[in-house]
C-alpha cells in the first residue's frame, strides 16, 4: 500500500500517517503551536491499595498480570542500566511465555544487550518499538524486518509525547537499585547503582500502571527518592536487575587519538578566543573520549584565567566531578550518570543535582534548561553544507544510534560539533545528510582536525574570530579536502519502504528513514 507523503518545512518527504495515526510534518523551529490539553493517567484511589503502604508482590510475573498484561498494550522501560540491563528482557520473556502478542515496547533507549528481543519481534510477541534503537535492533529495523514503523524521539521529545498523550503507556516497568515496598526509589545505593533515574520520571507520572523492581529492597522510607512511591502500583524484589560492570563505565577515559585530541584542543581554543569561557558561564559535554578531552582543556583554561563556571550540564563523570570538587563549577545538573564517581558524587555532593527530561528538555513545558546553557558540545555521524546534522544513521543508511538528548541540546546558546573530517575513509560532510536529525540553523560551529567552520548565521562569532590564528574555513572547503583524500562516497541504495521516522522536539515529523537495500 502506497503511503501518502508530504514535503515538510526542510524539504524532506514524510508520511501523513504513521502506524494508522495522523502525523504532523515539521513546520520549522518554533512554528508548531499545539493547543490541546496535557494527558494524565487514570484516577486511582486509596481503596485500590493496602493502607499499610506495602505494595510488594512475589514476582515480576505476578506484578505484570495484576497490572493488566494483555495483547496490544504499550510497555515502557528505561535505559539507566545501559548495556547491563536485565529487566527489559525479562519482561518480554514473561509475556512470551504467557502467549501475549502485539506489544509495543517504549524504551527511553535500547542497547546491544536487547538483541535478545529480536526473536520476539520475529514471533509477534513485540509488534514494534517506539524509542531510540542502538546496534542490533537498529540493524534489524533498517533491514525492514519490523512489522511496525519505528518512531524515534529525543529524550525531551519522549517526555513531551507522554505528557501530551501522544503515547499512552499501559504498564511502566521501572528498575531501581534501591527501593522500599511502597515504591519510593533511587539509583544511588545497592549493587545495581546507576545514579540518576530521571528518564523514568515521565513513565512513573503518566503510565496507567507502574511496577517498581529492585534488587535492594530496604525498609520504608527510601530516601532520597527519585521516583515517588505515590506513583507506583506494585513493587517487586528480584535477585538481580542489572550487571554492575555494564551499567556504568568505570573506565570512561579521555581519547588517546592524536586527531581527536587535536580536535578537542581546537574546540577549547575556539571557545576561549570567542570569549565563551568566562566567569559564570555554563557548558555541556558528553562522556565520549573527545568530549572528555574538551572538558579537560576547559578546566586548564579556567585555571589559567581564574574562571569559575556557574554550572555544568551532565552526563556526569569523574572529570566533571573533579571540577565540582575542585571548585571550578558551582553545580552539576545531571542528566544521566556515566561512571561510579558520578554515582558517588550524586550521593555525597549537595551541588550535584539530579534533573530529568522535564526540567532539562521538555519543549512543551514552560521553559527548560537547554536554552540557558552557554556552550554545548555534541557529536554527529554526518553534517551537510547547510549545517544540518545526522546522529541516528551511518553513511551506509543503517539505523544504529539513538537521538538521546541531542536534539534538545541544540537550543543552547552556542552549539559546537567537534567531529573528524572522515571515518573509515568516508567523508562525513555531505551535500545532504542521509537522515536529518537537527536543522542547521541551530548548529553554530563544526570543528574538525583540518579546520573550523562557523555557521554564516553566527556573524558575531565570525567577527570575534576574524583575526584568529585558528584554521577557520568554510564547510565547502572542508568537504573538498575530505573528498580529495577519500574520494566522493557512493550514494546509498534504499527501498521506498519507510522503516522509521524522526520526530522533532515538538512532536512533528522531521525526516523519514528508509529500508536499506541489501
PDB file of C-alpha atoms in Angstrom, residues 365-518:
ATOM      1  CA  UNK A 365       6.976  22.742  29.355  1.00  0.00           C
ATOM      2  CA  UNK A 366       7.073  26.386  30.437  1.00  0.00           C
ATOM      3  CA  UNK A 367      10.746  26.662  29.588  1.00  0.00           C
ATOM      4  CA  UNK A 368      13.632  24.257  30.208  1.00  0.00           C
ATOM      5  CA  UNK A 369      17.358  24.295  30.948  1.00  0.00           C
ATOM      6  CA  UNK A 370      18.552  23.707  27.394  1.00  0.00           C
ATOM      7  CA  UNK A 371      18.357  27.317  26.229  1.00  0.00           C
ATOM      8  CA  UNK A 372      20.239  28.609  29.273  1.00  0.00           C
ATOM      9  CA  UNK A 373      23.482  26.727  28.522  1.00  0.00           C
ATOM     10  CA  UNK A 374      26.246  28.885  27.016  1.00  0.00           C
ATOM     11  CA  UNK A 375      28.358  26.197  25.318  1.00  0.00           C
ATOM     12  CA  UNK A 376      27.049  22.821  24.159  1.00  0.00           C
ATOM     13  CA  UNK A 377      29.402  20.136  22.805  1.00  0.00           C
ATOM     14  CA  UNK A 378      27.743  17.417  20.701  1.00  0.00           C
ATOM     15  CA  UNK A 379      28.662  14.740  18.181  1.00  0.00           C
ATOM     16  CA  UNK A 380      27.265  13.728  14.773  1.00  0.00           C
ATOM     17  CA  UNK A 381      27.599  10.975  12.192  1.00  0.00           C
ATOM     18  CA  UNK A 382      27.166  13.403   9.278  1.00  0.00           C
ATOM     19  CA  UNK A 383      26.873  17.126   8.579  1.00  0.00           C
ATOM     20  CA  UNK A 384      25.821  18.774   5.326  1.00  0.00           C
ATOM     21  CA  UNK A 385      26.653  22.084   3.681  1.00  0.00           C
ATOM     22  CA  UNK A 386      23.643  23.737   5.343  1.00  0.00           C
ATOM     23  CA  UNK A 387      24.929  22.677   8.790  1.00  0.00           C
ATOM     24  CA  UNK A 388      22.117  20.093   9.113  1.00  0.00           C
ATOM     25  CA  UNK A 389      23.281  17.093  11.124  1.00  0.00           C
ATOM     26  CA  UNK A 390      22.572  13.375  11.462  1.00  0.00           C
ATOM     27  CA  UNK A 391      23.040  11.278  14.622  1.00  0.00           C
ATOM     28  CA  UNK A 392      20.944   8.151  14.059  1.00  0.00           C
ATOM     29  CA  UNK A 393      22.182   6.573  10.829  1.00  0.00           C
ATOM     30  CA  UNK A 394      25.632   5.946   9.458  1.00  0.00           C
ATOM     31  CA  UNK A 395      26.601   6.860   5.927  1.00  0.00           C
ATOM     32  CA  UNK A 396      25.581   3.337   4.881  1.00  0.00           C
ATOM     33  CA  UNK A 397      21.986   4.145   5.877  1.00  0.00           C
ATOM     34  CA  UNK A 398      21.802   1.752   8.836  1.00  0.00           C
ATOM     35  CA  UNK A 399      19.960   2.925  11.933  1.00  0.00           C
ATOM     36  CA  UNK A 400      22.495   2.301  14.696  1.00  0.00           C
ATOM     37  CA  UNK A 401      22.202   5.169  17.197  1.00  0.00           C
ATOM     38  CA  UNK A 402      19.571   6.896  19.280  1.00  0.00           C
ATOM     39  CA  UNK A 403      18.799  10.623  19.325  1.00  0.00           C
ATOM     40  CA  UNK A 404      19.143  10.910  23.099  1.00  0.00           C
ATOM     41  CA  UNK A 405      19.140  14.489  24.341  1.00  0.00           C
ATOM     42  CA  UNK A 406      20.993  15.643  21.228  1.00  0.00           C
ATOM     43  CA  UNK A 407      18.072  17.470  19.566  1.00  0.00           C
ATOM     44  CA  UNK A 408      17.101  19.216  22.782  1.00  0.00           C
ATOM     45  CA  UNK A 409      20.654  20.461  23.364  1.00  0.00           C
ATOM     46  CA  UNK A 410      20.573  22.289  20.025  1.00  0.00           C
ATOM     47  CA  UNK A 411      18.754  25.119  21.793  1.00  0.00           C
ATOM     48  CA  UNK A 412      21.926  26.023  23.703  1.00  0.00           C
ATOM     49  CA  UNK A 413      23.403  29.461  23.022  1.00  0.00           C
ATOM     50  CA  UNK A 414      26.430  28.159  21.101  1.00  0.00           C
ATOM     51  CA  UNK A 415      26.286  24.605  19.743  1.00  0.00           C
ATOM     52  CA  UNK A 416      29.571  23.060  18.617  1.00  0.00           C
ATOM     53  CA  UNK A 417      30.092  19.717  16.854  1.00  0.00           C
ATOM     54  CA  UNK A 418      33.707  18.512  17.214  1.00  0.00           C
ATOM     55  CA  UNK A 419      33.883  15.692  14.648  1.00  0.00           C
ATOM     56  CA  UNK A 420      36.525  14.020  12.471  1.00  0.00           C
ATOM     57  CA  UNK A 421      36.563  15.014   8.818  1.00  0.00           C
ATOM     58  CA  UNK A 422      36.135  11.362   7.825  1.00  0.00           C
ATOM     59  CA  UNK A 423      35.573   7.969   9.433  1.00  0.00           C
ATOM     60  CA  UNK A 424      36.838   4.743   7.873  1.00  0.00           C
ATOM     61  CA  UNK A 425      37.827   6.868   4.868  1.00  0.00           C
ATOM     62  CA  UNK A 426      34.232   8.045   4.415  1.00  0.00           C
ATOM     63  CA  UNK A 427      33.806  11.862   4.466  1.00  0.00           C
ATOM     64  CA  UNK A 428      31.211  12.991   6.979  1.00  0.00           C
ATOM     65  CA  UNK A 429      30.471  16.352   5.345  1.00  0.00           C
ATOM     66  CA  UNK A 430      27.886  15.665   2.667  1.00  0.00           C
ATOM     67  CA  UNK A 431      25.845  17.665   0.188  1.00  0.00           C
ATOM     68  CA  UNK A 432      22.803  16.369   2.062  1.00  0.00           C
ATOM     69  CA  UNK A 433      22.739  14.308   5.255  1.00  0.00           C
ATOM     70  CA  UNK A 434      21.351  10.779   4.980  1.00  0.00           C
ATOM     71  CA  UNK A 435      18.938  11.411   7.849  1.00  0.00           C
ATOM     72  CA  UNK A 436      18.071  14.885   9.115  1.00  0.00           C
ATOM     73  CA  UNK A 437      18.008  14.990  12.917  1.00  0.00           C
ATOM     74  CA  UNK A 438      18.801  18.633  13.606  1.00  0.00           C
ATOM     75  CA  UNK A 439      18.174  21.767  11.487  1.00  0.00           C
ATOM     76  CA  UNK A 440      21.341  23.633  10.550  1.00  0.00           C
ATOM     77  CA  UNK A 441      20.051  26.962  11.825  1.00  0.00           C
ATOM     78  CA  UNK A 442      20.604  25.621  15.372  1.00  0.00           C
ATOM     79  CA  UNK A 443      24.175  24.365  14.819  1.00  0.00           C
ATOM     80  CA  UNK A 444      26.795  27.072  15.168  1.00  0.00           C
ATOM     81  CA  UNK A 445      30.264  25.596  14.728  1.00  0.00           C
ATOM     82  CA  UNK A 446      31.842  22.480  13.203  1.00  0.00           C
ATOM     83  CA  UNK A 447      35.351  21.634  14.433  1.00  0.00           C
ATOM     84  CA  UNK A 448      37.452  19.071  12.540  1.00  0.00           C
ATOM     85  CA  UNK A 449      41.140  18.149  12.586  1.00  0.00           C
ATOM     86  CA  UNK A 450      41.583  20.145   9.356  1.00  0.00           C
ATOM     87  CA  UNK A 451      39.669  23.282  10.199  1.00  0.00           C
ATOM     88  CA  UNK A 452      36.763  25.044  11.886  1.00  0.00           C
ATOM     89  CA  UNK A 453      33.587  26.131  10.091  1.00  0.00           C
ATOM     90  CA  UNK A 454      31.302  28.792  11.579  1.00  0.00           C
ATOM     91  CA  UNK A 455      27.659  28.940  10.548  1.00  0.00           C
ATOM     92  CA  UNK A 456      27.167  32.113   8.442  1.00  0.00           C
ATOM     93  CA  UNK A 457      24.167  32.909  10.664  1.00  0.00           C
ATOM     94  CA  UNK A 458      26.585  33.492  13.570  1.00  0.00           C
ATOM     95  CA  UNK A 459      28.012  36.790  12.397  1.00  0.00           C
ATOM     96  CA  UNK A 460      29.026  37.580  15.986  1.00  0.00           C
ATOM     97  CA  UNK A 461      31.339  34.547  16.143  1.00  0.00           C
ATOM     98  CA  UNK A 462      32.732  35.242  12.675  1.00  0.00           C
ATOM     99  CA  UNK A 463      33.587  38.795  13.737  1.00  0.00           C
ATOM    100  CA  UNK A 464      35.239  37.677  17.005  1.00  0.00           C
ATOM    101  CA  UNK A 465      37.407  35.127  15.190  1.00  0.00           C
ATOM    102  CA  UNK A 466      38.236  37.372  12.207  1.00  0.00           C
ATOM    103  CA  UNK A 467      41.893  37.824  13.218  1.00  0.00           C
ATOM    104  CA  UNK A 468      42.294  34.442  14.888  1.00  0.00           C
ATOM    105  CA  UNK A 469      45.259  32.148  14.249  1.00  0.00           C
ATOM    106  CA  UNK A 470      42.856  29.201  14.272  1.00  0.00           C
ATOM    107  CA  UNK A 471      42.191  27.413  10.930  1.00  0.00           C
ATOM    108  CA  UNK A 472      38.812  28.978  10.092  1.00  0.00           C
ATOM    109  CA  UNK A 473      37.382  27.559   6.848  1.00  0.00           C
ATOM    110  CA  UNK A 474      34.033  27.027   5.156  1.00  0.00           C
ATOM    111  CA  UNK A 475      32.204  23.710   5.115  1.00  0.00           C
ATOM    112  CA  UNK A 476      32.681  23.614   1.339  1.00  0.00           C
ATOM    113  CA  UNK A 477      36.444  23.868   1.780  1.00  0.00           C
ATOM    114  CA  UNK A 478      36.435  21.100   4.392  1.00  0.00           C
ATOM    115  CA  UNK A 479      34.246  18.890   2.205  1.00  0.00           C
ATOM    116  CA  UNK A 480      36.621  19.420  -0.738  1.00  0.00           C
ATOM    117  CA  UNK A 481      39.620  18.435   1.425  1.00  0.00           C
ATOM    118  CA  UNK A 482      37.890  15.268   2.645  1.00  0.00           C
ATOM    119  CA  UNK A 483      36.914  14.193  -0.857  1.00  0.00           C
ATOM    120  CA  UNK A 484      40.429  14.840  -2.133  1.00  0.00           C
ATOM    121  CA  UNK A 485      41.693  12.380   0.475  1.00  0.00           C
ATOM    122  CA  UNK A 486      38.896   9.793   0.445  1.00  0.00           C
ATOM    123  CA  UNK A 487      37.034  10.288  -2.825  1.00  0.00           C
ATOM    124  CA  UNK A 488      33.344  11.045  -3.245  1.00  0.00           C
ATOM    125  CA  UNK A 489      31.228   8.462  -1.369  1.00  0.00           C
ATOM    126  CA  UNK A 490      28.755   6.383  -3.327  1.00  0.00           C
ATOM    127  CA  UNK A 491      25.071   7.117  -2.944  1.00  0.00           C
ATOM    128  CA  UNK A 492      23.226   4.873  -0.502  1.00  0.00           C
ATOM    129  CA  UNK A 493      20.791   2.425  -2.034  1.00  0.00           C
ATOM    130  CA  UNK A 494      17.459   2.246  -0.196  1.00  0.00           C
ATOM    131  CA  UNK A 495      13.994   0.983  -0.976  1.00  0.00           C
ATOM    132  CA  UNK A 496      10.843   3.123  -0.829  1.00  0.00           C
ATOM    133  CA  UNK A 497       9.780   1.413   2.419  1.00  0.00           C
ATOM    134  CA  UNK A 498       9.809   3.774   5.418  1.00  0.00           C
ATOM    135  CA  UNK A 499      11.048   1.816   8.436  1.00  0.00           C
ATOM    136  CA  UNK A 500      11.251   4.721  10.900  1.00  0.00           C
ATOM    137  CA  UNK A 501      10.532   8.413  11.322  1.00  0.00           C
ATOM    138  CA  UNK A 502      12.488  11.076  13.161  1.00  0.00           C
ATOM    139  CA  UNK A 503      10.384  13.318  15.369  1.00  0.00           C
ATOM    140  CA  UNK A 504      11.408  16.841  16.222  1.00  0.00           C
ATOM    141  CA  UNK A 505      11.236  18.055  19.830  1.00  0.00           C
ATOM    142  CA  UNK A 506       7.692  19.387  19.329  1.00  0.00           C
ATOM    143  CA  UNK A 507       6.280  16.069  18.084  1.00  0.00           C
ATOM    144  CA  UNK A 508       6.291  16.934  14.359  1.00  0.00           C
ATOM    145  CA  UNK A 509       7.942  14.708  11.717  1.00  0.00           C
ATOM    146  CA  UNK A 510      11.405  15.892  10.704  1.00  0.00           C
ATOM    147  CA  UNK A 511      12.506  13.066   8.412  1.00  0.00           C
ATOM    148  CA  UNK A 512      11.874   9.525   7.183  1.00  0.00           C
ATOM    149  CA  UNK A 513      14.305   6.608   7.406  1.00  0.00           C
ATOM    150  CA  UNK A 514      14.179   4.086   4.567  1.00  0.00           C
ATOM    151  CA  UNK A 515      14.912   0.385   4.414  1.00  0.00           C
ATOM    152  CA  UNK A 516      18.454  -0.326   3.268  1.00  0.00           C
ATOM    153  CA  UNK A 517      18.854  -2.312   0.038  1.00  0.00           C
ATOM    154  CA  UNK A 518      20.915  -5.459   0.525  1.00  0.00           C
TER     155      UNK A 518
END
